[in-house]
Amino acid sequence: MAKNPSGTGDPARTLELLWRKPGHGRAARGPKQGLTVDAVVGTAVTLADREGIDAVTMRALAQELGVTPMTLYTYVPGKAELLDLMLDTVHQRMPRPEHTATTPWRARVEAVAEANRALFRQHPWVAALNVTRPPLGPGSLDKYEHELGAFEGLGLDDVEMDASLAHLLAFVQSTARAAIDAQAVARDTALSDADWWAANAPLLDQVFDPSRYPLATRVGAAAGEAHHAPSSPEHAYTFGLARVLDGFARLIESRSG
């Protein structure tokens, strides 16, 4: 099973908690009567932002809240359900500027991409989640409804609208994850890309034959000079987003005439 999967908890309990059905917002017992599901989830989000999603265990969360793990389980059944609640919560907090008919469609779609990129920057752990089964809570459904609005009125059918949004979000998540991974490597090794290349370039020169790899030599040198590094997450995002939008433009044109 994939690590940190979404949608693997008890569906009935998860939906009750996501929609805060009566009787599921506050435990009936426990030493800390002021504790609520919202407080539990909010603390879990803060812990994940600070230490990463792997640090969010029921035991660690109980310690943060000052309760016993058994008390915590009276609010949230387990980590699987907690992940869905956390994701739905950060989705609910996202800004949702109106998609006006006078705004060009590329600007509307780009705004959706930027909002999700900001989400991953604010909550890097979200990019690491495997959301094959998204939480069907109010935050995630509000997000889906709002983002589909960027594609409304473009001549796409409903399946194409859904697929276009999914493709856009998958691109943003992949570039965000790559950027987060690059930051983690630099932090864990205490080496910047420039320092890493400075250390390894002399070794590579001993075995690398430019005549055998002429394209790699030329293109790699040009990219390295442009980015001052082997790659640039910022360039990967801006270049890739433009290509995604170009692809949407071709699809929209084909549907309009």
PDB file of N, CA, C and O in Angstrom, residues 63-125:
ATOM      1  N   GLN A  63       0.100  13.760  22.666  1.00  0.00           N
ATOM      2  CA  GLN A  63       1.050  14.487  23.501  1.00  0.00           C
ATOM      3  C   GLN A  63       0.957  15.990  23.242  1.00  0.00           C
ATOM      4  O   GLN A  63       1.012  16.797  24.182  1.00  0.00           O
ATOM      5  N   GLU A  64       0.801  16.380  21.976  1.00  0.00           N
ATOM      6  CA  GLU A  64       0.658  17.794  21.639  1.00  0.00           C
ATOM      7  C   GLU A  64      -0.584  18.393  22.303  1.00  0.00           C
ATOM      8  O   GLU A  64      -0.582  19.551  22.723  1.00  0.00           O
ATOM      9  N   LEU A  65      -1.635  17.591  22.367  1.00  0.00           N
ATOM     10  CA  LEU A  65      -2.908  18.074  22.907  1.00  0.00           C
ATOM     11  C   LEU A  65      -3.010  17.934  24.422  1.00  0.00           C
ATOM     12  O   LEU A  65      -3.958  18.430  25.032  1.00  0.00           O
ATOM     13  N   GLY A  66      -2.059  17.207  25.002  1.00  0.00           N
ATOM     14  CA  GLY A  66      -2.086  17.027  26.447  1.00  0.00           C
ATOM     15  C   GLY A  66      -3.130  16.039  26.921  1.00  0.00           C
ATOM     16  O   GLY A  66      -3.685  16.196  28.021  1.00  0.00           O
ATOM     17  N   VAL A  67      -3.412  15.029  26.080  1.00  0.00           N
ATOM     18  CA  VAL A  67      -4.368  13.987  26.466  1.00  0.00           C
ATOM     19  C   VAL A  67      -3.705  12.635  26.250  1.00  0.00           C
ATOM     20  O   VAL A  67      -2.632  12.525  25.651  1.00  0.00           O
ATOM     21  N   THR A  68      -4.354  11.589  26.699  1.00  0.00           N
ATOM     22  CA  THR A  68      -3.838  10.246  26.465  1.00  0.00           C
ATOM     23  C   THR A  68      -4.256   9.790  25.069  1.00  0.00           C
ATOM     24  O   THR A  68      -5.267  10.267  24.527  1.00  0.00           O
ATOM     25  N   PRO A  69      -3.495   8.874  24.474  1.00  0.00           N
ATOM     26  CA  PRO A  69      -3.903   8.356  23.159  1.00  0.00           C
ATOM     27  C   PRO A  69      -5.312   7.779  23.160  1.00  0.00           C
ATOM     28  O   PRO A  69      -6.060   7.955  22.192  1.00  0.00           O
ATOM     29  N   MET A  70      -5.698   7.115  24.231  1.00  0.00           N
ATOM     30  CA  MET A  70      -7.041   6.532  24.289  1.00  0.00           C
ATOM     31  C   MET A  70      -8.115   7.618  24.249  1.00  0.00           C
ATOM     32  O   MET A  70      -9.170   7.441  23.629  1.00  0.00           O
ATOM     33  N   THR A  71      -7.838   8.750  24.873  1.00  0.00           N
ATOM     34  CA  THR A  71      -8.784   9.865  24.808  1.00  0.00           C
ATOM     35  C   THR A  71      -8.894  10.388  23.383  1.00  0.00           C
ATOM     36  O   THR A  71      -9.994  10.707  22.907  1.00  0.00           O
ATOM     37  N   LEU A  72      -7.770  10.474  22.694  1.00  0.00           N
ATOM     38  CA  LEU A  72      -7.762  10.974  21.325  1.00  0.00           C
ATOM     39  C   LEU A  72      -8.627  10.111  20.413  1.00  0.00           C
ATOM     40  O   LEU A  72      -9.321  10.630  19.520  1.00  0.00           O
ATOM     41  N   TYR A  73      -8.618   8.814  20.638  1.00  0.00           N
ATOM     42  CA  TYR A  73      -9.391   7.903  19.794  1.00  0.00           C
ATOM     43  C   TYR A  73     -10.897   8.100  19.961  1.00  0.00           C
ATOM     44  O   TYR A  73     -11.670   7.607  19.134  1.00  0.00           O
ATOM     45  N   THR A  74     -11.326   8.793  20.990  1.00  0.00           N
ATOM     46  CA  THR A  74     -12.756   9.076  21.122  1.00  0.00           C
ATOM     47  C   THR A  74     -13.179  10.214  20.197  1.00  0.00           C
ATOM     48  O   THR A  74     -14.379  10.437  20.000  1.00  0.00           O
ATOM     49  N   TYR A  75     -12.209  10.925  19.633  1.00  0.00           N
ATOM     50  CA  TYR A  75     -12.495  12.001  18.691  1.00  0.00           C
ATOM     51  C   TYR A  75     -12.268  11.568  17.252  1.00  0.00           C
ATOM     52  O   TYR A  75     -13.058  11.901  16.370  1.00  0.00           O
ATOM     53  N   VAL A  76     -11.155  10.873  17.005  1.00  0.00           N
ATOM     54  CA  VAL A  76     -10.790  10.425  15.659  1.00  0.00           C
ATOM     55  C   VAL A  76     -10.421   8.942  15.735  1.00  0.00           C
ATOM     56  O   VAL A  76      -9.580   8.569  16.562  1.00  0.00           O
ATOM     57  N   PRO A  77     -11.016   8.084  14.893  1.00  0.00           N
ATOM     58  CA  PRO A  77     -10.767   6.640  14.997  1.00  0.00           C
ATOM     59  C   PRO A  77      -9.325   6.226  14.765  1.00  0.00           C
ATOM     60  O   PRO A  77      -8.850   5.253  15.350  1.00  0.00           O
ATOM     61  N   GLY A  78      -8.598   6.927  13.887  1.00  0.00           N
ATOM     62  CA  GLY A  78      -7.227   6.540  13.592  1.00  0.00           C
ATOM     63  C   GLY A  78      -6.595   7.491  12.596  1.00  0.00           C
ATOM     64  O   GLY A  78      -7.208   8.473  12.164  1.00  0.00           O
ATOM     65  N   LYS A  79      -5.356   7.188  12.199  1.00  0.00           N
ATOM     66  CA  LYS A  79      -4.627   8.100  11.319  1.00  0.00           C
ATOM     67  C   LYS A  79      -5.234   8.172   9.928  1.00  0.00           C
ATOM     68  O   LYS A  79      -5.185   9.219   9.288  1.00  0.00           O
ATOM     69  N   ALA A  80      -5.792   7.080   9.430  1.00  0.00           N
ATOM     70  CA  ALA A  80      -6.376   7.106   8.091  1.00  0.00           C
ATOM     71  C   ALA A  80      -7.486   8.150   8.006  1.00  0.00           C
ATOM     72  O   ALA A  80      -7.537   8.959   7.062  1.00  0.00           O
ATOM     73  N   GLU A  81      -8.375   8.139   8.986  1.00  0.00           N
ATOM     74  CA  GLU A  81      -9.445   9.136   9.017  1.00  0.00           C
ATOM     75  C   GLU A  81      -8.887  10.530   9.284  1.00  0.00           C
ATOM     76  O   GLU A  81      -9.373  11.522   8.723  1.00  0.00           O
ATOM     77  N   LEU A  82      -7.858  10.607  10.119  1.00  0.00           N
ATOM     78  CA  LEU A  82      -7.249  11.901  10.437  1.00  0.00           C
ATOM     79  C   LEU A  82      -6.667  12.555   9.192  1.00  0.00           C
ATOM     80  O   LEU A  82      -6.798  13.771   8.993  1.00  0.00           O
ATOM     81  N   LEU A  83      -6.022  11.777   8.325  1.00  0.00           N
ATOM     82  CA  LEU A  83      -5.448  12.331   7.096  1.00  0.00           C
ATOM     83  C   LEU A  83      -6.523  12.972   6.228  1.00  0.00           C
ATOM     84  O   LEU A  83      -6.323  14.055   5.660  1.00  0.00           O
ATOM     85  N   ASP A  84      -7.673  12.307   6.106  1.00  0.00           N
ATOM     86  CA  ASP A  84      -8.764  12.882   5.319  1.00  0.00           C
ATOM     87  C   ASP A  84      -9.272  14.181   5.931  1.00  0.00           C
ATOM     88  O   ASP A  84      -9.552  15.152   5.220  1.00  0.00           O
ATOM     89  N   LEU A  85      -9.374  14.206   7.246  1.00  0.00           N
ATOM     90  CA  LEU A  85      -9.828  15.412   7.925  1.00  0.00           C
ATOM     91  C   LEU A  85      -8.830  16.553   7.757  1.00  0.00           C
ATOM     92  O   LEU A  85      -9.222  17.712   7.551  1.00  0.00           O
ATOM     93  N   MET A  86      -7.545  16.242   7.848  1.00  0.00           N
ATOM     94  CA  MET A  86      -6.519  17.265   7.670  1.00  0.00           C
ATOM     95  C   MET A  86      -6.555  17.834   6.260  1.00  0.00           C
ATOM     96  O   MET A  86      -6.494  19.058   6.061  1.00  0.00           O
ATOM     97  N   LEU A  87      -6.663  16.951   5.269  1.00  0.00           N
ATOM     98  CA  LEU A  87      -6.674  17.409   3.883  1.00  0.00           C
ATOM     99  C   LEU A  87      -7.909  18.254   3.597  1.00  0.00           C
ATOM    100  O   LEU A  87      -7.825  19.311   2.959  1.00  0.00           O
ATOM    101  N   ASP A  88      -9.049  17.819   4.085  1.00  0.00           N
ATOM    102  CA  ASP A  88     -10.271  18.581   3.866  1.00  0.00           C
ATOM    103  C   ASP A  88     -10.185  19.947   4.539  1.00  0.00           C
ATOM    104  O   ASP A  88     -10.682  20.946   4.002  1.00  0.00           O
ATOM    105  N   THR A  89      -9.549  20.003   5.696  1.00  0.00           N
ATOM    106  CA  THR A  89      -9.410  21.263   6.425  1.00  0.00           C
ATOM    107  C   THR A  89      -8.567  22.271   5.655  1.00  0.00           C
ATOM    108  O   THR A  89      -8.942  23.443   5.509  1.00  0.00           O
ATOM    109  N   VAL A  90      -7.411  21.847   5.145  1.00  0.00           N
ATOM    110  CA  VAL A  90      -6.563  22.797   4.406  1.00  0.00           C
ATOM    111  C   VAL A  90      -7.202  23.167   3.071  1.00  0.00           C
ATOM    112  O   VAL A  90      -6.999  24.273   2.570  1.00  0.00           O
ATOM    113  N   HIS A  91      -7.978  22.246   2.491  1.00  0.00           N
ATOM    114  CA  HIS A  91      -8.717  22.603   1.275  1.00  0.00           C
ATOM    115  C   HIS A  91      -9.754  23.674   1.574  1.00  0.00           C
ATOM    116  O   HIS A  91      -9.957  24.600   0.778  1.00  0.00           O
ATOM    117  N   GLN A  92     -10.416  23.573   2.724  1.00  0.00           N
ATOM    118  CA  GLN A  92     -11.438  24.557   3.082  1.00  0.00           C
ATOM    119  C   GLN A  92     -10.832  25.937   3.306  1.00  0.00           C
ATOM    120  O   GLN A  92     -11.489  26.965   3.036  1.00  0.00           O
ATOM    121  N   ARG A  93      -9.594  25.985   3.763  1.00  0.00           N
ATOM    122  CA  ARG A  93      -8.949  27.259   4.063  1.00  0.00           C
ATOM    123  C   ARG A  93      -8.432  27.985   2.822  1.00  0.00           C
ATOM    124  O   ARG A  93      -8.051  29.155   2.906  1.00  0.00           O
ATOM    125  N   MET A  94      -8.399  27.325   1.676  1.00  0.00           N
ATOM    126  CA  MET A  94      -7.855  27.952   0.470  1.00  0.00           C
ATOM    127  C   MET A  94      -8.721  29.121   0.018  1.00  0.00           C
ATOM    128  O   MET A  94      -9.948  29.059   0.091  1.00  0.00           O
ATOM    129  N   PRO A  95      -8.116  30.202  -0.467  1.00  0.00           N
ATOM    130  CA  PRO A  95      -8.905  31.314  -1.011  1.00  0.00           C
ATOM    131  C   PRO A  95      -9.621  30.883  -2.288  1.00  0.00           C
ATOM    132  O   PRO A  95      -9.112  30.045  -3.044  1.00  0.00           O
ATOM    133  N   ARG A  96     -10.791  31.433  -2.535  1.00  0.00           N
ATOM    134  CA  ARG A  96     -11.555  31.073  -3.722  1.00  0.00           C
ATOM    135  C   ARG A  96     -12.027  32.344  -4.447  1.00  0.00           C
ATOM    136  O   ARG A  96     -13.202  32.710  -4.377  1.00  0.00           O
ATOM    137  N   PRO A  97     -11.110  33.002  -5.156  1.00  0.00           N
ATOM    138  CA  PRO A  97     -11.526  34.190  -5.905  1.00  0.00           C
ATOM    139  C   PRO A  97     -12.515  33.805  -7.005  1.00  0.00           C
ATOM    140  O   PRO A  97     -12.439  32.728  -7.583  1.00  0.00           O
ATOM    141  N   GLU A  98     -13.430  34.702  -7.285  1.00  0.00           N
ATOM    142  CA  GLU A  98     -14.499  34.417  -8.247  1.00  0.00           C
ATOM    143  C   GLU A  98     -13.948  34.286  -9.659  1.00  0.00           C
ATOM    144  O   GLU A  98     -13.079  35.049 -10.086  1.00  0.00           O
ATOM    145  N   HIS A  99     -14.448  33.308 -10.404  1.00  0.00           N
ATOM    146  CA  HIS A  99     -14.099  33.147 -11.812  1.00  0.00           C
ATOM    147  C   HIS A  99     -15.122  33.933 -12.631  1.00  0.00           C
ATOM    148  O   HIS A  99     -16.225  33.463 -12.887  1.00  0.00           O
ATOM    149  N   THR A 100     -14.769  35.137 -13.030  1.00  0.00           N
ATOM    150  CA  THR A 100     -15.706  35.976 -13.776  1.00  0.00           C
ATOM    151  C   THR A 100     -15.647  35.647 -15.261  1.00  0.00           C
ATOM    152  O   THR A 100     -14.624  35.200 -15.784  1.00  0.00           O
ATOM    153  N   ALA A 101     -16.770  35.877 -15.934  1.00  0.00           N
ATOM    154  CA  ALA A 101     -16.861  35.591 -17.364  1.00  0.00           C
ATOM    155  C   ALA A 101     -15.937  36.495 -18.175  1.00  0.00           C
ATOM    156  O   ALA A 101     -15.551  36.152 -19.298  1.00  0.00           O
ATOM    157  N   THR A 102     -15.594  37.657 -17.622  1.00  0.00           N
ATOM    158  CA  THR A 102     -14.734  38.591 -18.365  1.00  0.00           C
ATOM    159  C   THR A 102     -13.249  38.253 -18.213  1.00  0.00           C
ATOM    160  O   THR A 102     -12.422  38.807 -18.933  1.00  0.00           O
ATOM    161  N   THR A 103     -12.914  37.364 -17.288  1.00  0.00           N
ATOM    162  CA  THR A 103     -11.520  36.974 -17.100  1.00  0.00           C
ATOM    163  C   THR A 103     -11.142  35.929 -18.138  1.00  0.00           C
ATOM    164  O   THR A 103     -11.848  34.926 -18.296  1.00  0.00           O
ATOM    165  N   PRO A 104     -10.045  36.125 -18.887  1.00  0.00           N
ATOM    166  CA  PRO A 104      -9.637  35.136 -19.886  1.00  0.00           C
ATOM    167  C   PRO A 104      -9.456  33.765 -19.248  1.00  0.00           C
ATOM    168  O   PRO A 104      -9.000  33.646 -18.102  1.00  0.00           O
ATOM    169  N   TRP A 105      -9.801  32.710 -19.996  1.00  0.00           N
ATOM    170  CA  TRP A 105      -9.776  31.365 -19.412  1.00  0.00           C
ATOM    171  C   TRP A 105      -8.381  30.971 -18.959  1.00  0.00           C
ATOM    172  O   TRP A 105      -8.225  30.283 -17.941  1.00  0.00           O
ATOM    173  N   ARG A 106      -7.338  31.396 -19.681  1.00  0.00           N
ATOM    174  CA  ARG A 106      -5.975  31.027 -19.270  1.00  0.00           C
ATOM    175  C   ARG A 106      -5.646  31.623 -17.905  1.00  0.00           C
ATOM    176  O   ARG A 106      -4.987  30.981 -17.076  1.00  0.00           O
ATOM    177  N   ALA A 107      -6.107  32.843 -17.668  1.00  0.00           N
ATOM    178  CA  ALA A 107      -5.863  33.473 -16.369  1.00  0.00           C
ATOM    179  C   ALA A 107      -6.622  32.740 -15.270  1.00  0.00           C
ATOM    180  O   ALA A 107      -6.114  32.576 -14.149  1.00  0.00           O
ATOM    181  N   ARG A 108      -7.821  32.277 -15.574  1.00  0.00           N
ATOM    182  CA  ARG A 108      -8.601  31.540 -14.573  1.00  0.00           C
ATOM    183  C   ARG A 108      -7.918  30.214 -14.222  1.00  0.00           C
ATOM    184  O   ARG A 108      -7.793  29.860 -13.041  1.00  0.00           O
ATOM    185  N   VAL A 109      -7.481  29.495 -15.241  1.00  0.00           N
ATOM    186  CA  VAL A 109      -6.834  28.198 -14.996  1.00  0.00           C
ATOM    187  C   VAL A 109      -5.486  28.399 -14.305  1.00  0.00           C
ATOM    188  O   VAL A 109      -5.121  27.639 -13.395  1.00  0.00           O
ATOM    189  N   GLU A 110      -4.762  29.416 -14.706  1.00  0.00           N
ATOM    190  CA  GLU A 110      -3.477  29.696 -14.051  1.00  0.00           C
ATOM    191  C   GLU A 110      -3.683  30.049 -12.583  1.00  0.00           C
ATOM    192  O   GLU A 110      -2.867  29.676 -11.729  1.00  0.00           O
ATOM    193  N   ALA A 111      -4.772  30.738 -12.262  1.00  0.00           N
ATOM    194  CA  ALA A 111      -5.060  31.078 -10.874  1.00  0.00           C
ATOM    195  C   ALA A 111      -5.313  29.819 -10.044  1.00  0.00           C
ATOM    196  O   ALA A 111      -4.911  29.737  -8.878  1.00  0.00           O
ATOM    197  N   VAL A 112      -5.973  28.829 -10.639  1.00  0.00           N
ATOM    198  CA  VAL A 112      -6.185  27.559  -9.952  1.00  0.00           C
ATOM    199  C   VAL A 112      -4.835  26.898  -9.672  1.00  0.00           C
ATOM    200  O   VAL A 112      -4.591  26.388  -8.573  1.00  0.00           O
ATOM    201  N   ALA A 113      -3.957  26.892 -10.675  1.00  0.00           N
ATOM    202  CA  ALA A 113      -2.633  26.296 -10.491  1.00  0.00           C
ATOM    203  C   ALA A 113      -1.858  27.011  -9.394  1.00  0.00           C
ATOM    204  O   ALA A 113      -1.233  26.367  -8.532  1.00  0.00           O
ATOM    205  N   GLU A 114      -1.887  28.335  -9.392  1.00  0.00           N
ATOM    206  CA  GLU A 114      -1.145  29.104  -8.400  1.00  0.00           C
ATOM    207  C   GLU A 114      -1.690  28.871  -6.991  1.00  0.00           C
ATOM    208  O   GLU A 114      -0.922  28.806  -6.022  1.00  0.00           O
ATOM    209  N   ALA A 115      -3.011  28.750  -6.870  1.00  0.00           N
ATOM    210  CA  ALA A 115      -3.603  28.512  -5.558  1.00  0.00           C
ATOM    211  C   ALA A 115      -3.150  27.166  -5.000  1.00  0.00           C
ATOM    212  O   ALA A 115      -2.862  27.041  -3.799  1.00  0.00           O
ATOM    213  N   ASN A 116      -3.078  26.152  -5.845  1.00  0.00           N
ATOM    214  CA  ASN A 116      -2.632  24.841  -5.387  1.00  0.00           C
ATOM    215  C   ASN A 116      -1.131  24.825  -5.121  1.00  0.00           C
ATOM    216  O   ASN A 116      -0.672  24.156  -4.189  1.00  0.00           O
ATOM    217  N   ARG A 117      -0.382  25.574  -5.893  1.00  0.00           N
ATOM    218  CA  ARG A 117       1.052  25.679  -5.621  1.00  0.00           C
ATOM    219  C   ARG A 117       1.287  26.340  -4.266  1.00  0.00           C
ATOM    220  O   ARG A 117       2.151  25.919  -3.487  1.00  0.00           O
ATOM    221  N   ALA A 118       0.503  27.363  -3.971  1.00  0.00           N
ATOM    222  CA  ALA A 118       0.605  28.028  -2.669  1.00  0.00           C
ATOM    223  C   ALA A 118       0.224  27.071  -1.541  1.00  0.00           C
ATOM    224  O   ALA A 118       0.823  27.100  -0.454  1.00  0.00           O
ATOM    225  N   LEU A 119      -0.778  26.218  -1.797  1.00  0.00           N
ATOM    226  CA  LEU A 119      -1.170  25.224  -0.798  1.00  0.00           C
ATOM    227  C   LEU A 119       0.000  24.307  -0.469  1.00  0.00           C
ATOM    228  O   LEU A 119       0.284  24.038   0.710  1.00  0.00           O
ATOM    229  N   PHE A 120       0.712  23.821  -1.489  1.00  0.00           N
ATOM    230  CA  PHE A 120       1.841  22.915  -1.266  1.00  0.00           C
ATOM    231  C   PHE A 120       3.007  23.626  -0.583  1.00  0.00           C
ATOM    232  O   PHE A 120       3.742  23.004   0.190  1.00  0.00           O
ATOM    233  N   ARG A 121       3.167  24.892  -0.868  1.00  0.00           N
ATOM    234  CA  ARG A 121       4.231  25.645  -0.197  1.00  0.00           C
ATOM    235  C   ARG A 121       3.912  25.851   1.283  1.00  0.00           C
ATOM    236  O   ARG A 121       4.796  25.775   2.139  1.00  0.00           O
ATOM    237  N   GLN A 122       2.653  26.120   1.579  1.00  0.00           N
ATOM    238  CA  GLN A 122       2.246  26.353   2.959  1.00  0.00           C
ATOM    239  C   GLN A 122       2.184  25.054   3.749  1.00  0.00           C
ATOM    240  O   GLN A 122       2.508  25.008   4.937  1.00  0.00           O
ATOM    241  N   HIS A 123       1.773  23.983   3.080  1.00  0.00           N
ATOM    242  CA  HIS A 123       1.634  22.674   3.719  1.00  0.00           C
ATOM    243  C   HIS A 123       2.360  21.623   2.858  1.00  0.00           C
ATOM    244  O   HIS A 123       1.697  20.869   2.130  1.00  0.00           O
ATOM    245  N   PRO A 124       3.684  21.562   2.925  1.00  0.00           N
ATOM    246  CA  PRO A 124       4.433  20.650   2.041  1.00  0.00           C
ATOM    247  C   PRO A 124       3.997  19.192   2.155  1.00  0.00           C
ATOM    248  O   PRO A 124       4.118  18.433   1.187  1.00  0.00           O
ATOM    249  N   TRP A 125       3.496  18.783   3.299  1.00  0.00           N
ATOM    250  CA  TRP A 125       3.082  17.395   3.487  1.00  0.00           C
ATOM    251  C   TRP A 125       1.931  17.004   2.571  1.00  0.00           C
ATOM    252  O   TRP A 125       1.765  15.819   2.252  1.00  0.00           O
TER     253      TRP A 125
END
